Coordinates of C-alpha atoms in Angstrom, one line a residue:
X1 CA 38.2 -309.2 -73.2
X2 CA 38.0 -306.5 -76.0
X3 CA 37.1 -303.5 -73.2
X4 CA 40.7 -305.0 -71.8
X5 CA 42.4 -305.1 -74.7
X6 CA 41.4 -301.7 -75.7
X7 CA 42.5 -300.1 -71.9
X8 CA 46.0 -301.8 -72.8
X9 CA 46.2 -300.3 -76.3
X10 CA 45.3 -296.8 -75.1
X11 CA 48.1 -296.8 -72.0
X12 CA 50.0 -297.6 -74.3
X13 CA 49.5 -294.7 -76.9
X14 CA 49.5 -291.9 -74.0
X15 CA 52.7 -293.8 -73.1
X16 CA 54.4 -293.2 -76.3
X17 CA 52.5 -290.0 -76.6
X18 CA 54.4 -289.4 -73.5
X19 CA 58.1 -290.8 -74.5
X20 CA 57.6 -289.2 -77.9
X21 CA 57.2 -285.6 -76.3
X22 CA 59.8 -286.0 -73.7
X23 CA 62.2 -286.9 -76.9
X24 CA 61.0 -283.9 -78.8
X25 CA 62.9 -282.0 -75.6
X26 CA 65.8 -283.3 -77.8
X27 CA 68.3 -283.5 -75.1
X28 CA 67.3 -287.4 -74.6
X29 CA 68.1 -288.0 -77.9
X30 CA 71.5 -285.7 -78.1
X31 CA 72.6 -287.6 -75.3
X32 CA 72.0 -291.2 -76.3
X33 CA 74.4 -290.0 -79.1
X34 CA 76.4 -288.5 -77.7
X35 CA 79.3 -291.6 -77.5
X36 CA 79.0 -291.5 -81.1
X37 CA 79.2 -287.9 -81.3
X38 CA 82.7 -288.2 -79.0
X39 CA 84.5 -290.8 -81.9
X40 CA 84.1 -288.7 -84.9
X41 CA 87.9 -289.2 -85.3
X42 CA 87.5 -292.8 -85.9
X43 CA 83.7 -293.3 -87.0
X44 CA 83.5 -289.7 -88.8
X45 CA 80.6 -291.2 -91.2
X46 CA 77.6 -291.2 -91.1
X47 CA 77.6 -287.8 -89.0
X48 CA 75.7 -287.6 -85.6
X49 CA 73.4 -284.9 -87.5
X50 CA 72.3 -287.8 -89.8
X51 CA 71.4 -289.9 -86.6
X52 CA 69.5 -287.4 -84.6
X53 CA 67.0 -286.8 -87.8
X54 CA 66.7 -290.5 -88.1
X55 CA 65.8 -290.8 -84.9
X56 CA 63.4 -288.2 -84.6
X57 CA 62.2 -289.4 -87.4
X58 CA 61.5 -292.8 -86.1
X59 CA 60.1 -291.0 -82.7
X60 CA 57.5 -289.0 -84.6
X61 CA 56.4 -291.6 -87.9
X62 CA 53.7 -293.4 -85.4
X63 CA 52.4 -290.5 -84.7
X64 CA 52.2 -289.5 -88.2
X65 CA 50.9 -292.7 -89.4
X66 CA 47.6 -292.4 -86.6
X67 CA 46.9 -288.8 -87.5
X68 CA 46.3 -289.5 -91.1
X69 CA 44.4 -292.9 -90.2
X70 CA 42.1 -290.7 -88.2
X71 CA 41.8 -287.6 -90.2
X72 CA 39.2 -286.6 -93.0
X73 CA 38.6 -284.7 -95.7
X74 CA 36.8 -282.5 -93.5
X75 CA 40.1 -281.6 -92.3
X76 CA 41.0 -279.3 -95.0
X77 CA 38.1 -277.6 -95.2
X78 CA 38.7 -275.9 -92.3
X79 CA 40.2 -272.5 -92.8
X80 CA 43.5 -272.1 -90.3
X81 CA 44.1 -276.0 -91.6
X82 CA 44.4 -274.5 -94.8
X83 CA 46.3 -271.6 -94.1
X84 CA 48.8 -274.4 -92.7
X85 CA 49.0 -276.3 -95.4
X86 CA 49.9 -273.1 -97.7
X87 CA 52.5 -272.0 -94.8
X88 CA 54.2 -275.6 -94.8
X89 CA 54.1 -275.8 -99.0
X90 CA 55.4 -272.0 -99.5
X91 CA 58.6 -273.1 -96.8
X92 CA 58.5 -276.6 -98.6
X93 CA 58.8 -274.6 -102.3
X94 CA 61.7 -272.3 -100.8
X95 CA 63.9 -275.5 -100.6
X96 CA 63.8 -275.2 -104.4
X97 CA 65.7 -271.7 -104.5
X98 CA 67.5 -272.2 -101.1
X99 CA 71.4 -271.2 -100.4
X100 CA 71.8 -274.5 -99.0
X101 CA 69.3 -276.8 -100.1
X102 CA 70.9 -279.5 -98.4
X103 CA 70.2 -278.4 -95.2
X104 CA 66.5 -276.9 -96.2
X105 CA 65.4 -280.4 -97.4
X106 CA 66.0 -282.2 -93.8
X107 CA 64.9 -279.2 -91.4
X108 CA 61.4 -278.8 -94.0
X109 CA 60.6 -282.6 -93.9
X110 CA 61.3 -282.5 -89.9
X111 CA 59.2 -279.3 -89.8
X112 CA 55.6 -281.2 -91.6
X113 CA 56.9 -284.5 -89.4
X114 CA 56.5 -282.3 -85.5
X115 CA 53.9 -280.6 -87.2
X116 CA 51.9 -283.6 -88.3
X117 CA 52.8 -284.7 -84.3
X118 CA 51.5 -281.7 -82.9
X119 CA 47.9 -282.2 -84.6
X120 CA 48.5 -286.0 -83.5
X121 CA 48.2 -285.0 -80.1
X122 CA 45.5 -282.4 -80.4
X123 CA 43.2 -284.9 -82.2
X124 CA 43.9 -288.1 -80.0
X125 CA 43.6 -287.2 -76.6
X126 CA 41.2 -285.4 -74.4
X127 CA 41.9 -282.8 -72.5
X128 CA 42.7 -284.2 -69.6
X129 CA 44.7 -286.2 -70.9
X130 CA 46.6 -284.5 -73.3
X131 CA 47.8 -281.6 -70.0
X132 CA 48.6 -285.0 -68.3
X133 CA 50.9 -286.3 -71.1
X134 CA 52.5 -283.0 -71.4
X135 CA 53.4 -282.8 -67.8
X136 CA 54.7 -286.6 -67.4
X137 CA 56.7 -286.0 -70.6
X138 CA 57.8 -282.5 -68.6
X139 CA 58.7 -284.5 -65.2
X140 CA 60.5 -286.8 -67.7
X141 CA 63.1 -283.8 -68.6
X142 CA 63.0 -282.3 -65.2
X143 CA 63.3 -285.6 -63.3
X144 CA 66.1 -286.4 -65.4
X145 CA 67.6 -283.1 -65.8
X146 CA 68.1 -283.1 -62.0
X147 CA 69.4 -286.6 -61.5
X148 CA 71.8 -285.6 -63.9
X149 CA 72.8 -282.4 -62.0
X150 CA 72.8 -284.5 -58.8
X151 CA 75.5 -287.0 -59.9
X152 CA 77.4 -284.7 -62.0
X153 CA 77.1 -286.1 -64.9
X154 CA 79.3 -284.5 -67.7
X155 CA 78.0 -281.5 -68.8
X156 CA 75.3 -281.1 -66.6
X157 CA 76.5 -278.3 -64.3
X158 CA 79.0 -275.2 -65.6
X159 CA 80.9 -275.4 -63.0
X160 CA 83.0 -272.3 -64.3
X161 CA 79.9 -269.6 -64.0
X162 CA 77.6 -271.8 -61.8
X163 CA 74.4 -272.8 -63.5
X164 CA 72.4 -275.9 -64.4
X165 CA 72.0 -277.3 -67.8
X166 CA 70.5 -281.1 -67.1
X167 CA 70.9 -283.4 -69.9
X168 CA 70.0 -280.6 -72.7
X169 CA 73.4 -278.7 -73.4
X170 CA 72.2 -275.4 -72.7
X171 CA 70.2 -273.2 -70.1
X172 CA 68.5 -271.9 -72.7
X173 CA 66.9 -275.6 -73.7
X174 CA 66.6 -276.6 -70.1
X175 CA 64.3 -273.6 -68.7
X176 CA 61.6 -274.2 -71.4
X177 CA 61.5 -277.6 -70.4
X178 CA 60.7 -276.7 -66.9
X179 CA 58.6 -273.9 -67.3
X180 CA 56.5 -276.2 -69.2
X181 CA 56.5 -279.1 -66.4
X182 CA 55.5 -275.6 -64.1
X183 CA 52.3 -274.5 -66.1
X184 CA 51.2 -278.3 -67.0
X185 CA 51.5 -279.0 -63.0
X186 CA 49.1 -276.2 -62.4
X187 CA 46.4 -277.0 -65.2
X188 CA 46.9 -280.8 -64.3
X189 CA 46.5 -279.1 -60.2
X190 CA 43.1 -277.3 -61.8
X191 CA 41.4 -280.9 -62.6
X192 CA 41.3 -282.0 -58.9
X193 CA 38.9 -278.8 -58.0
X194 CA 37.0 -279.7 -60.6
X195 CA 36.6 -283.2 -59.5
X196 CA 33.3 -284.0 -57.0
X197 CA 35.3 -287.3 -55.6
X198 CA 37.4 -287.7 -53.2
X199 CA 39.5 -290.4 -53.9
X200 CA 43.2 -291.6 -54.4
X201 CA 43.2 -290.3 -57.6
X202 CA 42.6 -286.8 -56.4
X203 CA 45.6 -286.8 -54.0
X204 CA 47.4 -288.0 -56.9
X205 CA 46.2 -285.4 -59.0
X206 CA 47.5 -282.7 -56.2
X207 CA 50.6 -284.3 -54.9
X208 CA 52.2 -285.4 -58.0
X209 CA 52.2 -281.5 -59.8
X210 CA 52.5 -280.0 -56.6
X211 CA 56.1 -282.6 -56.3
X212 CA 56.9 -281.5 -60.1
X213 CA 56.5 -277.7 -59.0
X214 CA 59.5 -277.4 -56.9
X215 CA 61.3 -279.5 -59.0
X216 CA 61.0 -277.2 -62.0
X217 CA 61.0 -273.9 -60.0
X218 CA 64.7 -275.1 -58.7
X219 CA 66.0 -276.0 -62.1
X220 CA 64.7 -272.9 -64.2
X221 CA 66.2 -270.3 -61.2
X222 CA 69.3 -272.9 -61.1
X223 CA 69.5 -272.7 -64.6
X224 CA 70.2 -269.0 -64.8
X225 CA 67.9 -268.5 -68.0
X226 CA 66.3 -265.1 -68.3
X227 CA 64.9 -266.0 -71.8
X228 CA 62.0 -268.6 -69.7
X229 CA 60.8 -266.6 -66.5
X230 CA 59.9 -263.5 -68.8
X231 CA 58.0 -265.8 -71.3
X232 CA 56.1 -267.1 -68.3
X233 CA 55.1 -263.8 -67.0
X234 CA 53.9 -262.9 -70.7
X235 CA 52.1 -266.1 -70.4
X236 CA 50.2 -264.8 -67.0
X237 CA 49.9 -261.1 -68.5
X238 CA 48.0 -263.0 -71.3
X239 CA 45.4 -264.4 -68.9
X240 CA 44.9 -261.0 -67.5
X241 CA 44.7 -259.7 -71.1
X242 CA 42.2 -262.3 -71.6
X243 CA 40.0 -262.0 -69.0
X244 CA 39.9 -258.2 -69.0
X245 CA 38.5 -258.3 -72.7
X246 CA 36.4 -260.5 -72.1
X247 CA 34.8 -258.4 -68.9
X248 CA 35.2 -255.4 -70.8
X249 CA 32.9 -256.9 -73.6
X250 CA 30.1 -258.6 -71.1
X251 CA 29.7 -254.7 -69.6
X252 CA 29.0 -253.1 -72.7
X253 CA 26.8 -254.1 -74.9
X254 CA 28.1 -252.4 -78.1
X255 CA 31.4 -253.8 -77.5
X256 CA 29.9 -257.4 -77.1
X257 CA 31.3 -258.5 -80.3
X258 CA 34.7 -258.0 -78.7
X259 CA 34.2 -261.5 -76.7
X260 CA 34.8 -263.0 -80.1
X261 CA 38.1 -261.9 -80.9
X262 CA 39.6 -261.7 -77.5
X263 CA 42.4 -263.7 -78.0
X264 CA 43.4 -262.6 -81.4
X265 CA 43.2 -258.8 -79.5
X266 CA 45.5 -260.2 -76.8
X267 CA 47.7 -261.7 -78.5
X268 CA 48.4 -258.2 -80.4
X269 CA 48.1 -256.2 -77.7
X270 CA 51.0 -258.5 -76.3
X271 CA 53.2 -258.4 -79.8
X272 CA 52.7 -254.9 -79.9
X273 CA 54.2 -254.6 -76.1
X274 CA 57.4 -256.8 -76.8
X275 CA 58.0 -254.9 -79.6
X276 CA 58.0 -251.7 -77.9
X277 CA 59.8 -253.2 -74.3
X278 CA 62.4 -254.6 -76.3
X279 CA 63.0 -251.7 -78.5
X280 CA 63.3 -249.7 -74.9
X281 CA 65.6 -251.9 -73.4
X282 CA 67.5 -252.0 -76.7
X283 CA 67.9 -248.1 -76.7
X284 CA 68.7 -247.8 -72.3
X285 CA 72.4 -247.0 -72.6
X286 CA 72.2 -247.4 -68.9
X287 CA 72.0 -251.0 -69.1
X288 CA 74.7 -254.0 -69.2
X289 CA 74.8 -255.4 -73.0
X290 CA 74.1 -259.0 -70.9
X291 CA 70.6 -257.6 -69.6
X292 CA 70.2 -255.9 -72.7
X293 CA 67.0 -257.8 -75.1
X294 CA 67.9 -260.4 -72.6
X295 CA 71.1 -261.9 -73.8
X296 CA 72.6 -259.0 -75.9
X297 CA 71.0 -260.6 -79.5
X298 CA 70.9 -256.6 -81.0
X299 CA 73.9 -258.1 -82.8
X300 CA 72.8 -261.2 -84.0
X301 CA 69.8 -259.8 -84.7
X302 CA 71.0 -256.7 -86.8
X303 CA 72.4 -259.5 -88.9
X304 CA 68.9 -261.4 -89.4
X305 CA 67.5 -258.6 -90.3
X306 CA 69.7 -257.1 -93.0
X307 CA 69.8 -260.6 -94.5
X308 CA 66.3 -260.4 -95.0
X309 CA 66.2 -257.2 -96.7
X310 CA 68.3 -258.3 -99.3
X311 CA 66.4 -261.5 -99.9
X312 CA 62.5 -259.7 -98.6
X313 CA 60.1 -261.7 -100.8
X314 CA 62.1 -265.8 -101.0
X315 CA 64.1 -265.5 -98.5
X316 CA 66.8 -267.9 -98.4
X317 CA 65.4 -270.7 -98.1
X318 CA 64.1 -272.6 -95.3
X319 CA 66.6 -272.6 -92.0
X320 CA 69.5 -272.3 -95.0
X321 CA 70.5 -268.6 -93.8
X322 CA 72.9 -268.7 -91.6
X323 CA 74.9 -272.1 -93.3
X324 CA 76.2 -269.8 -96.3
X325 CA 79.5 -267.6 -96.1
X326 CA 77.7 -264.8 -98.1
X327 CA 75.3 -264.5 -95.0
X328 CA 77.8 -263.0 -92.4
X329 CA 79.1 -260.3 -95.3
X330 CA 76.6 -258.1 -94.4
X331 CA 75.4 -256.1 -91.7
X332 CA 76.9 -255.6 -88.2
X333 CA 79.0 -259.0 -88.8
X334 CA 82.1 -257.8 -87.0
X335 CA 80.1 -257.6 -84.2
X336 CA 78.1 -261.0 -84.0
X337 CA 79.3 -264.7 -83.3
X338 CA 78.9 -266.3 -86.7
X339 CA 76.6 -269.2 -85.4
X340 CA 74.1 -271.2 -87.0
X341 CA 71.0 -269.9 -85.2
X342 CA 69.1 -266.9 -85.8
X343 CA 67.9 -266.8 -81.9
X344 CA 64.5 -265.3 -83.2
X345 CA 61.8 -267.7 -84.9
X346 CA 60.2 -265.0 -85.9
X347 CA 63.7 -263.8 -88.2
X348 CA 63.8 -267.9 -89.0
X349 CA 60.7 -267.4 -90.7
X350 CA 61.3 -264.1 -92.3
X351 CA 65.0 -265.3 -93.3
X352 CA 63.8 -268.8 -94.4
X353 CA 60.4 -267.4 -96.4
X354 CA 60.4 -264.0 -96.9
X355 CA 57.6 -262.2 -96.1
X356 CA 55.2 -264.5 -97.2
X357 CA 56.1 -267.0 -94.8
X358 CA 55.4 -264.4 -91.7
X359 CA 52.6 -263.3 -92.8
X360 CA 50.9 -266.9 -93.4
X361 CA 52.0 -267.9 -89.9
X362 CA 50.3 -264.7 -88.3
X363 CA 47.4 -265.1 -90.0
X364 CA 47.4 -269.0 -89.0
X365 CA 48.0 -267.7 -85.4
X366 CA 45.0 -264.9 -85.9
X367 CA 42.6 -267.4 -87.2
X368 CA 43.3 -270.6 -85.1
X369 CA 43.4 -268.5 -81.9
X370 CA 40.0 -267.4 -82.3
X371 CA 38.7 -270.8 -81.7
X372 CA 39.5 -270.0 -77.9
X373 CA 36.9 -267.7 -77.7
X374 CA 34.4 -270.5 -78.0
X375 CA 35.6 -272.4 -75.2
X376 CA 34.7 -272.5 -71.9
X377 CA 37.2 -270.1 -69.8
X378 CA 38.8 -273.5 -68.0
X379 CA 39.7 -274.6 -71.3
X380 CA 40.6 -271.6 -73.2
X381 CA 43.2 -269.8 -70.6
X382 CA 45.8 -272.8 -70.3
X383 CA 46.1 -273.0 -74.1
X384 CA 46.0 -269.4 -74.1
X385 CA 48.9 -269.7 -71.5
X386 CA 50.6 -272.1 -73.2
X387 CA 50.7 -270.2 -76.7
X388 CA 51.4 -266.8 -75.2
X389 CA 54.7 -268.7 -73.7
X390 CA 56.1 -270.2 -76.9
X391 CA 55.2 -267.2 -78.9
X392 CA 57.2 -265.1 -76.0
X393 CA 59.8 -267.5 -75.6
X394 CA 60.6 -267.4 -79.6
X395 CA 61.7 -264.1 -79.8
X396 CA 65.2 -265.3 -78.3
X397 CA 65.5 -268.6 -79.6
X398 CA 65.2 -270.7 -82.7
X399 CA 62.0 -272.7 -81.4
X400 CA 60.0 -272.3 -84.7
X401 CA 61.7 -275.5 -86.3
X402 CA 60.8 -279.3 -86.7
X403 CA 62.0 -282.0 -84.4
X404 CA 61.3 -279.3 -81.2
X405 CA 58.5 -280.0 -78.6
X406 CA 57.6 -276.4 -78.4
X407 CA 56.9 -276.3 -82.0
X408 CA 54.8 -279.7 -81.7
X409 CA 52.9 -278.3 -78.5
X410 CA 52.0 -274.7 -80.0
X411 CA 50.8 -277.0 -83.1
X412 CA 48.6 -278.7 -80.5
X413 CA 47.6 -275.6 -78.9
X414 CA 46.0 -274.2 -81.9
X415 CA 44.3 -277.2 -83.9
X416 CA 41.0 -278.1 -82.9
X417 CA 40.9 -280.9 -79.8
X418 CA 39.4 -283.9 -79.8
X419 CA 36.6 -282.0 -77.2
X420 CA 36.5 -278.9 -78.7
X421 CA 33.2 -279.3 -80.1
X422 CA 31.9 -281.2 -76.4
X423 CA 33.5 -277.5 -74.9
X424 CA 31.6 -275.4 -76.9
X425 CA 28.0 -277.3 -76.3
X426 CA 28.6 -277.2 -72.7
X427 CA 29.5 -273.0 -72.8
X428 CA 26.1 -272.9 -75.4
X429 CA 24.3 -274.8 -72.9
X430 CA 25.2 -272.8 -70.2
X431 CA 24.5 -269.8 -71.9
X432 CA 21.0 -270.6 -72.3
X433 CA 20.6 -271.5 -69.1
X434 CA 21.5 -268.5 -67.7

């Protein structure tokens, strides 16, 4: 009776695991408002911004309550925890000298609540089933995405230049969610070779990714996005990266130390490549402005980045930027849409922190990704995969920010699993026995 009573309660945790994430997507939640958000001429109080953060709220306080029943002390003593913690209190402290403390407030406390989430999942699930709730939560966006599509649903299709946009608003939120549902299909694809049975649950361990595959393959070509397939083919030149290392390091003896850092060496050898591609495509006069950096940002970009010299070591406080007037008096503004996203977390952070802020999140980046040199390679390249594609992915959009699934699942990425320790044992012991 208790063994059955304790199956039920853990369905139906991965369950809301599973709901939680696919709500994180945000377009589920945009469009269950989205009446509301039609009738602001005669219900213009309380705004549709003040129920979206209550309900993301709501979606993510389980979560929150369960990761701080099941943490420890011990938590803090590890060192990239730490370096979290200062990264979330120096963003926390710029709400005190923000331009627009009003908006910093919200945005920091839904930044700690998908944080607190993202170490929810990385602490409460194996594996296994962690890559299986992140691809049902996936198929959840995808499935829905295309029914939506398929009936025409309003706003689903732009009919005027001919791509997809599901229930999320924008190509640019769609393809992320697919690309995801197309990596998590091929880890999830990975556990049935690994499996010695033959059984149902194999073929449902095939069939079902396989069936999710040319789902999301439709939707991000159909969607048009050119931010997603480039982040995805960062995401495989980070395997390569990897692996090459990692060779490169078994071969020679006095470079054996290598193996260690690996990831953190990939993952700059990769910064250090988007920074020069995109300075080269920036400068090829040859080129459309639309193919340009991918969507022509130079613009919006040249205005993130004189905003942050003239506020280098604050910033202006946490997502605050680009709600104040004085903002757009500067820098190429004649030339850039005066919008409220940056469409660069990595300008978010500089614009929202200073340079504090960026350089806390590197080093909790450099520090956190070395733990995937201690796992066995099965383990190590899909989170590597899965990093390497949010980390590409945010230099064109704002996806640094609370209340977003790609912040929640880079989060999960880099804390230390439930298994992490089980991993490294079983790479010790084989080791030895080699």
């Amino acid at each position: 009776m208790r063994q059955s009573i304790g199956r039920w309660l853990r369905t139906a945790e991965v369950s809301y695991a599973t709901l939680a994430l696919f709500a994180l997507t945000q377009g589920p939640v945009y469009r269950v408002w989205s009446d509301s958000n039609s009738r602001l001429d005669i219900l213009p109080n309380p705004s549709p911004q003040h129920a979206f953060f209550a309900t993301f709220v709501a979606v993510q306080l389980p979560a929150v309550v369960l990761w701080f029943r099941r943490v420890n002390t011990h938590w803090l003593r590890d060192r990239p925890n730490q370096v979290l913690v200062a990264l979330l209190g120096w963003l926390g402290l710029s709400v005190a000298w923000s331009t627009f403390a009003r908006q910093s407030l919200p945005e920091f406390v839904a930044l700690v609540l998908t944080t607190c989430f993202g170490l929810y999942l990385a602490t409460s699930f194996s594996r296994r089933e962690l890559w299986w709730i992140i691809l049902s939560a996936m198929a959840l966006g995808v499935g829905v995405s295309w029914m939506a599509v398929m009936r025409l649903w309003d706003g689903a299709v732009n009919l005027q230049d001919d791509y997809w946009v599901g229930i999320y608003g924008n190509r640019n939120s769609l393809a992320p969610v697919a690309a995801v549902a197309l990596l998590a299909s091929l880890v999830v694809m990975s556990f049935a070779r690994e499996s010695s049975t033959k059984n149902w649950s194999r073929i449902v361990t095939l069939t079902v990714p396989a069936a999710v595959v040319v789902f999301a393959v439709i939707e991000i070509w159909r969607s048009g996005s050119q931010t997603s397939p480039i982040a995805l083919a960062v995401a495989v030149a980070a395997w390569v990266v990897w692996l090459v290392v990692h060779k490169v390091a078994s071969r020679f003896g006095m470079l054996r130390t290598l193996r260690h850092h690996a990831t953190p060496i990939t993952l700059a050898l990769l910064a250090v490549f988007a920074v020069v591609a995109l300075r080269l495509i920036g400068d090829a006069t040859s080129l459309s402005g639309e193919a340009a950096t991918f969507n022509s940002r130079r613009a919006l970009w040249s205005v993130n980045w004189s905003g942050f010299l003239e506020k280098p070591w604050l910033g202006w406080g946490w997502m605050a930027a680009r709600f104040n007037p004085q903002f757009f008096k500067q820098g190429t503004w004649w030339a850039a849409v005066e919008t409220q996203w940056s469409h660069n977390g990595y300008h978010d952070l500089l614009l929202g922190g200073g340079v504090l802020a960026a350089v806390l999140f590197v080093l909790y980046l450099w520090m956190s990704s070395r733990r995937f040199d201690r796992m066995p390679v099965s383990v190590a390249l899909p989170r590597l995969a899965l990093v390497a594609f949010m980390l590409a992915a945010a230099t064109q959009e704002s996806f640094f920010v609370g209340s977003h699934f790609l912040w929640a699942l880079l989060i999960a990425s880099l804390a230390g699993a439930r298994d992490d320790v089980a991993s490294v044992d079983q790479q010790n012991s084989r080791h030895r026995a080699t």
